[in-house]
């Protein structure tokens, strides 16, 4: 997974950067794009701040038709949290009456490393926008997600280099009856990813999220343990898509997955970025591909040997 570029599509819409004040740009129909509102994270004194840019956006476009907003960078995102952007969005909920989707923190590695992005409690957005269908968040530092109920949310994606156990428990313990797609980048403990498969218990048991059809538990330093937990998880029986890529998945975790419950009902099993042997890759493909399962497998990552007998394996996205 590369964070070298910004989102090009969100909520099924092309992403369009809201232009600078002096730009002479003809704007499209407000409902036809996902509007990216962003300022440089390394601000010069004369740069327009994110709050001012967002206010100009509200005055410029037909807010009654805006369906999706992408919050890009805000000034000094490595020191200032997303709380300002969240508060601004909350204050505009009476104008953004058609808003269906929000992505918070669309910054690439040049803007701000993912582990440096300072987030905040994002759940007030769900309270303020009961019709919100999709929420995406990038960055786990300072992120809070206490358990809540929201009847409209269909897709939740949280991209981090390290997702805290409290946040994982908050998400897994939420009441989201319409949720169809959930993707969590669990990360590594070096960047705050201190969760365990036990924190996912309500989700894996199938008791939470009755509409869930797509699940990604990705980018974990303990991906073998995650795969072993998924192997016997009741929720898997109703999934169409399962993603366990981007992490330190070895033959041990893959074998546990294959030796668990049947996976032949899946439409897709995504294991992109892994540490599997050729033999295990062949075994997975032979077990699932004849049943019509699309198996996503790229070339294996190579462990690093420090020369002292220690072998190191890394998640796809950490810092």
Tab-separated table of C-alpha atoms in Angstrom:
chain	number	residue	atom	x	y	z
A	1	UNK	CA	0.000	0.000	0.000
A	2	UNK	CA	1.446	3.353	-1.056
A	3	UNK	CA	0.557	6.663	0.502
A	4	UNK	CA	2.479	8.554	-2.151
A	5	UNK	CA	-0.623	10.081	-3.699
A	6	UNK	CA	-3.833	11.645	-2.508
A	7	UNK	CA	-7.225	10.049	-2.952
A	8	UNK	CA	-8.384	10.162	-6.538
A	9	UNK	CA	-11.823	8.694	-5.855
A	10	UNK	CA	-13.995	8.667	-2.767
A	11	UNK	CA	-17.564	7.474	-2.244
A	12	UNK	CA	-17.684	6.538	-5.927
A	13	UNK	CA	-16.911	10.127	-6.970
A	14	UNK	CA	-13.785	11.710	-8.455
A	15	UNK	CA	-11.939	13.844	-5.918
A	16	UNK	CA	-11.585	17.522	-6.835
A	17	UNK	CA	-9.389	19.966	-4.936
A	18	UNK	CA	-11.304	23.083	-3.961
A	19	UNK	CA	-9.271	25.790	-5.713
A	20	UNK	CA	-7.333	28.722	-4.338
A	21	UNK	CA	-9.152	32.008	-3.962
A	22	UNK	CA	-7.416	33.578	-6.968
A	23	UNK	CA	-7.981	30.596	-9.271
A	24	UNK	CA	-10.270	31.143	-12.226
A	25	UNK	CA	-11.766	27.697	-12.347
A	26	UNK	CA	-15.240	26.726	-13.435
A	27	UNK	CA	-16.608	24.487	-10.730
A	28	UNK	CA	-18.666	21.365	-11.472
A	29	UNK	CA	-22.048	20.481	-10.060
A	30	UNK	CA	-21.565	20.207	-6.312
A	31	UNK	CA	-22.983	16.668	-6.281
A	32	UNK	CA	-20.706	15.378	-9.058
A	33	UNK	CA	-17.422	15.251	-7.114
A	34	UNK	CA	-15.928	14.616	-3.709
A	35	UNK	CA	-14.598	17.993	-2.598
A	36	UNK	CA	-11.086	17.975	-1.157
A	37	UNK	CA	-10.491	20.911	1.160
A	38	UNK	CA	-6.816	21.096	2.029
A	39	UNK	CA	-4.035	23.467	2.997
A	40	UNK	CA	-0.281	22.864	3.262
A	41	UNK	CA	0.695	21.126	6.474
A	42	UNK	CA	3.890	23.184	6.506
A	43	UNK	CA	2.246	26.605	6.337
A	44	UNK	CA	3.862	29.872	5.358
A	45	UNK	CA	2.545	32.996	7.123
A	46	UNK	CA	0.523	34.014	4.070
A	47	UNK	CA	-1.076	30.615	3.426
A	48	UNK	CA	-4.832	30.310	3.783
A	49	UNK	CA	-5.623	28.333	6.903
A	50	UNK	CA	-7.894	25.296	6.709
A	51	UNK	CA	-10.779	26.904	8.589
A	52	UNK	CA	-10.803	29.945	6.319
A	53	UNK	CA	-10.626	27.757	3.238
A	54	UNK	CA	-13.545	25.675	4.441
A	55	UNK	CA	-15.639	28.790	5.115
A	56	UNK	CA	-14.893	29.987	1.576
A	57	UNK	CA	-15.903	26.557	0.296
A	58	UNK	CA	-19.247	26.816	2.111
A	59	UNK	CA	-19.883	30.232	0.569
A	60	UNK	CA	-18.859	29.152	-2.940
A	61	UNK	CA	-20.542	25.820	-3.650
A	62	UNK	CA	-24.160	24.761	-3.345
A	63	UNK	CA	-23.843	23.101	0.053
A	64	UNK	CA	-27.285	21.521	-0.286
A	65	UNK	CA	-25.876	19.282	-3.055
A	66	UNK	CA	-22.473	18.348	-1.600
A	67	UNK	CA	-22.346	14.576	-1.133
A	68	UNK	CA	-18.737	13.961	-0.117
A	69	UNK	CA	-15.964	15.944	1.551
A	70	UNK	CA	-12.310	14.968	1.812
A	71	UNK	CA	-10.383	16.820	4.491
A	72	UNK	CA	-6.807	16.917	3.282
A	73	UNK	CA	-4.016	18.630	5.148
A	74	UNK	CA	-4.467	21.260	7.787
A	75	UNK	CA	-1.768	23.557	9.134
A	76	UNK	CA	0.854	21.755	11.230
A	77	UNK	CA	-1.111	18.495	11.230
A	78	UNK	CA	1.853	16.954	13.047
A	79	UNK	CA	1.213	19.346	15.981
A	80	UNK	CA	-2.451	20.339	15.628
A	81	UNK	CA	-5.211	17.752	15.767
A	82	UNK	CA	-8.149	17.302	13.426
A	83	UNK	CA	-10.463	18.731	16.095
A	84	UNK	CA	-10.655	22.075	14.294
A	85	UNK	CA	-11.796	20.449	11.066
A	86	UNK	CA	-14.250	18.227	12.943
A	87	UNK	CA	-15.706	21.262	14.733
A	88	UNK	CA	-16.054	23.147	11.446
A	89	UNK	CA	-17.897	20.224	9.869
A	90	UNK	CA	-20.181	19.991	12.891
A	91	UNK	CA	-21.027	23.664	12.573
A	92	UNK	CA	-22.004	23.229	8.934
A	93	UNK	CA	-24.385	20.303	9.351
A	94	UNK	CA	-27.415	22.528	8.767
A	95	UNK	CA	-25.974	23.539	5.382
A	96	UNK	CA	-24.427	20.242	4.265
A	97	UNK	CA	-27.807	18.557	4.270
A	98	UNK	CA	-26.954	16.017	1.548
A	99	UNK	CA	-23.571	14.960	2.952
A	100	UNK	CA	-23.063	11.199	2.731
A	101	UNK	CA	-19.310	10.720	3.116
A	102	UNK	CA	-16.333	12.249	4.925
A	103	UNK	CA	-12.647	11.334	4.741
A	104	UNK	CA	-10.495	12.930	7.415
A	105	UNK	CA	-6.755	13.239	6.842
A	106	UNK	CA	-6.013	12.666	3.152
A	107	UNK	CA	-2.304	13.416	3.400
A	108	UNK	CA	0.464	11.624	1.593
A	109	UNK	CA	3.879	10.889	3.070
A	110	UNK	CA	5.292	14.191	1.821
A	111	UNK	CA	2.504	16.157	3.489
A	112	UNK	CA	2.761	14.327	6.802
A	113	UNK	CA	3.777	10.789	7.690
A	114	UNK	CA	0.763	8.721	8.694
A	115	UNK	CA	2.063	8.212	12.238
A	116	UNK	CA	2.541	11.966	12.627
A	117	UNK	CA	-1.044	12.916	11.734
A	118	UNK	CA	-2.781	13.986	14.926
A	119	UNK	CA	-6.418	12.983	14.945
A	120	UNK	CA	-9.139	13.520	17.546
A	121	UNK	CA	-12.517	12.116	18.555
A	122	UNK	CA	-14.235	11.660	15.189
A	123	UNK	CA	-17.525	10.252	16.475
A	124	UNK	CA	-19.261	13.661	16.800
A	125	UNK	CA	-19.374	13.663	13.001
A	126	UNK	CA	-21.643	10.628	13.103
A	127	UNK	CA	-23.905	12.252	15.650
A	128	UNK	CA	-24.131	15.445	13.589
A	129	UNK	CA	-24.737	13.648	10.292
A	130	UNK	CA	-27.230	10.819	10.860
A	131	UNK	CA	-27.416	10.221	7.095
A	132	UNK	CA	-23.639	9.722	6.740
A	133	UNK	CA	-22.943	6.507	4.832
A	134	UNK	CA	-19.138	6.472	4.647
A	135	UNK	CA	-16.388	7.597	7.006
A	136	UNK	CA	-12.666	7.329	6.381
A	137	UNK	CA	-9.879	8.338	8.751
A	138	UNK	CA	-6.110	8.381	8.197
A	139	UNK	CA	-3.820	8.558	11.214
A	140	UNK	CA	-4.066	6.927	14.626
A	141	UNK	CA	-2.247	9.353	16.908
A	142	UNK	CA	-4.799	10.966	19.214
A	143	UNK	CA	-7.657	9.151	17.518
A	144	UNK	CA	-10.713	8.410	19.656
A	145	UNK	CA	-13.770	6.374	18.713
A	146	UNK	CA	-15.948	5.639	21.733
A	147	UNK	CA	-18.729	3.133	21.116
A	148	UNK	CA	-21.852	4.636	19.591
A	149	UNK	CA	-24.973	3.874	17.605
A	150	UNK	CA	-25.459	5.096	14.042
A	151	UNK	CA	-28.099	3.599	11.805
A	152	UNK	CA	-26.852	4.874	8.424
A	153	UNK	CA	-23.104	4.178	8.249
A	154	UNK	CA	-22.289	1.578	5.586
A	155	UNK	CA	-18.502	1.899	5.231
A	156	UNK	CA	-15.852	2.631	7.858
A	157	UNK	CA	-12.135	2.708	7.012
A	158	UNK	CA	-9.439	3.581	9.539
A	159	UNK	CA	-5.914	3.763	8.111
A	160	UNK	CA	-3.088	3.896	10.655
A	161	UNK	CA	0.437	2.777	11.320
A	162	UNK	CA	-0.758	1.847	14.793
A	163	UNK	CA	-4.357	1.611	15.994
A	164	UNK	CA	-4.848	1.767	19.757
A	165	UNK	CA	-6.682	-1.013	21.565
A	166	UNK	CA	-9.196	1.426	23.038
A	167	UNK	CA	-10.151	2.608	19.561
A	168	UNK	CA	-10.455	-0.965	18.296
A	169	UNK	CA	-12.706	-1.841	21.220
A	170	UNK	CA	-14.777	1.287	20.640
A	171	UNK	CA	-15.375	0.415	17.002
A	172	UNK	CA	-16.010	-3.277	17.666
A	173	UNK	CA	-18.423	-2.376	20.441
A	174	UNK	CA	-20.444	0.101	18.387
A	175	UNK	CA	-23.979	-0.491	17.186
A	176	UNK	CA	-23.818	0.001	13.416
A	177	UNK	CA	-26.683	-2.032	11.930
A	178	UNK	CA	-26.125	-0.808	8.347
A	179	UNK	CA	-22.354	-1.331	8.267
A	180	UNK	CA	-21.394	-3.407	5.213
A	181	UNK	CA	-17.664	-2.700	4.905
A	182	UNK	CA	-15.089	-2.325	7.670
A	183	UNK	CA	-11.348	-1.921	7.189
A	184	UNK	CA	-8.932	-1.414	10.055
A	185	UNK	CA	-5.188	-0.933	9.676
A	186	UNK	CA	-4.005	-2.296	13.021
A	187	UNK	CA	-0.331	-1.436	12.636
A	188	UNK	CA	2.527	-1.937	15.025
A	189	UNK	CA	3.070	-1.229	18.712
A	190	UNK	CA	5.954	1.105	17.833
A	191	UNK	CA	3.314	3.536	16.582
A	192	UNK	CA	0.548	2.858	19.094
A	193	UNK	CA	-0.888	-0.346	17.651
A	194	UNK	CA	-1.310	-2.211	20.918
A	195	UNK	CA	-4.531	-4.073	20.133
A	196	UNK	CA	-4.930	-7.846	20.112
A	197	UNK	CA	-7.442	-10.174	18.429
A	198	UNK	CA	-9.308	-10.288	21.744
A	199	UNK	CA	-10.199	-6.616	21.295
A	200	UNK	CA	-12.082	-7.603	18.137
A	201	UNK	CA	-14.245	-10.182	19.914
A	202	UNK	CA	-17.694	-8.592	19.322
A	203	UNK	CA	-16.870	-8.226	15.645
A	204	UNK	CA	-15.403	-11.699	15.134
A	205	UNK	CA	-18.244	-13.366	17.014
A	206	UNK	CA	-20.715	-12.085	14.455
A	207	UNK	CA	-22.773	-10.373	17.147
A	208	UNK	CA	-21.871	-6.906	15.871
A	209	UNK	CA	-22.655	-5.449	12.462
A	210	UNK	CA	-25.327	-7.778	11.066
A	211	UNK	CA	-25.032	-6.292	7.556
A	212	UNK	CA	-21.244	-6.755	7.312
A	213	UNK	CA	-20.073	-8.277	4.021
A	214	UNK	CA	-16.542	-6.926	3.630
A	215	UNK	CA	-13.890	-7.068	6.358
A	216	UNK	CA	-10.278	-5.969	6.267
A	217	UNK	CA	-8.033	-6.506	9.281
A	218	UNK	CA	-4.810	-5.305	7.764
A	219	UNK	CA	-1.299	-3.996	8.297
A	220	UNK	CA	-0.773	-5.841	11.582
A	221	UNK	CA	2.531	-6.842	13.107
A	222	UNK	CA	0.626	-9.774	14.667
A	223	UNK	CA	-1.092	-10.756	11.425
A	224	UNK	CA	-0.584	-14.467	12.125
A	225	UNK	CA	-2.602	-14.129	15.336
A	226	UNK	CA	-5.260	-12.139	13.520
A	227	UNK	CA	-5.493	-14.818	10.802
A	228	UNK	CA	-5.771	-17.566	13.434
A	229	UNK	CA	-8.601	-15.695	15.168
A	230	UNK	CA	-10.398	-15.137	11.881
A	231	UNK	CA	-10.080	-18.836	11.013
A	232	UNK	CA	-12.701	-19.750	13.592
A	233	UNK	CA	-14.657	-16.487	13.667
A	234	UNK	CA	-18.411	-16.874	13.041
A	235	UNK	CA	-18.535	-13.559	11.182
A	236	UNK	CA	-16.573	-15.021	8.270
A	237	UNK	CA	-19.464	-17.209	7.150
A	238	UNK	CA	-21.422	-14.184	5.933
A	239	UNK	CA	-18.566	-12.268	4.320
A	240	UNK	CA	-18.060	-11.745	0.595
A	241	UNK	CA	-14.630	-10.169	0.934
A	242	UNK	CA	-11.883	-10.760	3.483
A	243	UNK	CA	-8.659	-8.768	3.613
A	244	UNK	CA	-5.671	-9.848	5.706
A	245	UNK	CA	-2.916	-8.161	3.754
A	246	UNK	CA	-0.310	-5.474	4.428
A	247	UNK	CA	0.946	-7.173	7.580
A	248	UNK	CA	3.416	-9.751	8.830
A	249	UNK	CA	1.517	-12.779	7.548
A	250	UNK	CA	3.685	-15.902	7.424
A	251	UNK	CA	3.005	-19.548	6.620
A	252	UNK	CA	1.945	-20.096	10.221
A	253	UNK	CA	-0.985	-17.682	9.966
A	254	UNK	CA	-1.938	-18.781	6.465
A	255	UNK	CA	-1.998	-22.439	7.511
A	256	UNK	CA	-4.256	-21.614	10.456
A	257	UNK	CA	-6.576	-19.769	8.107
A	258	UNK	CA	-6.783	-22.639	5.632
A	259	UNK	CA	-7.196	-25.254	8.373
A	260	UNK	CA	-10.102	-23.343	9.883
A	261	UNK	CA	-13.604	-22.901	8.543
A	262	UNK	CA	-14.288	-23.069	4.786
A	263	UNK	CA	-13.503	-19.951	2.804
A	264	UNK	CA	-14.853	-21.109	-0.545
A	265	UNK	CA	-17.922	-18.878	-0.256
A	266	UNK	CA	-15.783	-15.738	-0.461
A	267	UNK	CA	-15.743	-13.599	-3.558
A	268	UNK	CA	-12.266	-12.291	-2.705
A	269	UNK	CA	-9.439	-13.040	-0.280
A	270	UNK	CA	-6.899	-10.215	-0.276
A	271	UNK	CA	-3.455	-11.154	1.071
A	272	UNK	CA	-1.435	-8.538	-0.792
A	273	UNK	CA	1.898	-7.803	0.931
A	274	UNK	CA	2.849	-10.906	2.882
A	275	UNK	CA	5.731	-13.188	3.909
A	276	UNK	CA	4.420	-16.473	2.504
A	277	UNK	CA	6.492	-19.205	0.924
A	278	UNK	CA	5.893	-20.235	-2.681
A	279	UNK	CA	4.463	-23.524	-1.453
A	280	UNK	CA	1.933	-21.778	0.779
A	281	UNK	CA	0.902	-19.402	-1.974
A	282	UNK	CA	0.276	-22.376	-4.236
A	283	UNK	CA	-1.683	-24.131	-1.498
A	284	UNK	CA	-3.950	-21.108	-0.962
A	285	UNK	CA	-4.597	-20.680	-4.672
A	286	UNK	CA	-5.280	-24.393	-5.173
A	287	UNK	CA	-7.720	-24.447	-2.259
A	288	UNK	CA	-9.760	-21.409	-3.255
A	289	UNK	CA	-9.364	-20.420	-6.897
A	290	UNK	CA	-11.233	-23.482	-8.288
A	291	UNK	CA	-14.252	-22.327	-6.254
A	292	UNK	CA	-14.271	-18.922	-7.921
A	293	UNK	CA	-12.549	-17.058	-5.093
A	294	UNK	CA	-10.384	-14.208	-6.344
A	295	UNK	CA	-7.142	-14.606	-4.410
A	296	UNK	CA	-4.989	-11.467	-4.330
A	297	UNK	CA	-1.378	-12.542	-3.835
A	298	UNK	CA	1.679	-10.601	-4.931
A	299	UNK	CA	5.328	-11.594	-4.612
A	300	UNK	CA	6.410	-12.284	-1.043
A	301	UNK	CA	8.257	-9.665	0.985
A	302	UNK	CA	11.815	-10.557	1.956
A	303	UNK	CA	12.666	-10.564	5.666
A	304	UNK	CA	15.680	-8.522	6.675
A	305	UNK	CA	18.598	-10.240	8.413
A	306	UNK	CA	20.629	-7.945	10.657
A	307	UNK	CA	23.643	-10.238	10.474
A	308	UNK	CA	23.393	-11.221	14.138
A	309	UNK	CA	20.857	-13.955	13.616
A	310	UNK	CA	17.782	-11.733	14.035
A	311	UNK	CA	15.241	-11.594	11.222
A	312	UNK	CA	12.954	-8.596	10.884
A	313	UNK	CA	9.603	-8.389	9.129
A	314	UNK	CA	7.668	-5.166	8.699
A	315	UNK	CA	4.106	-4.086	8.062
A	316	UNK	CA	3.412	-2.235	4.831
A	317	UNK	CA	2.599	1.094	6.488
A	318	UNK	CA	4.025	2.182	9.841
A	319	UNK	CA	5.681	5.577	10.073
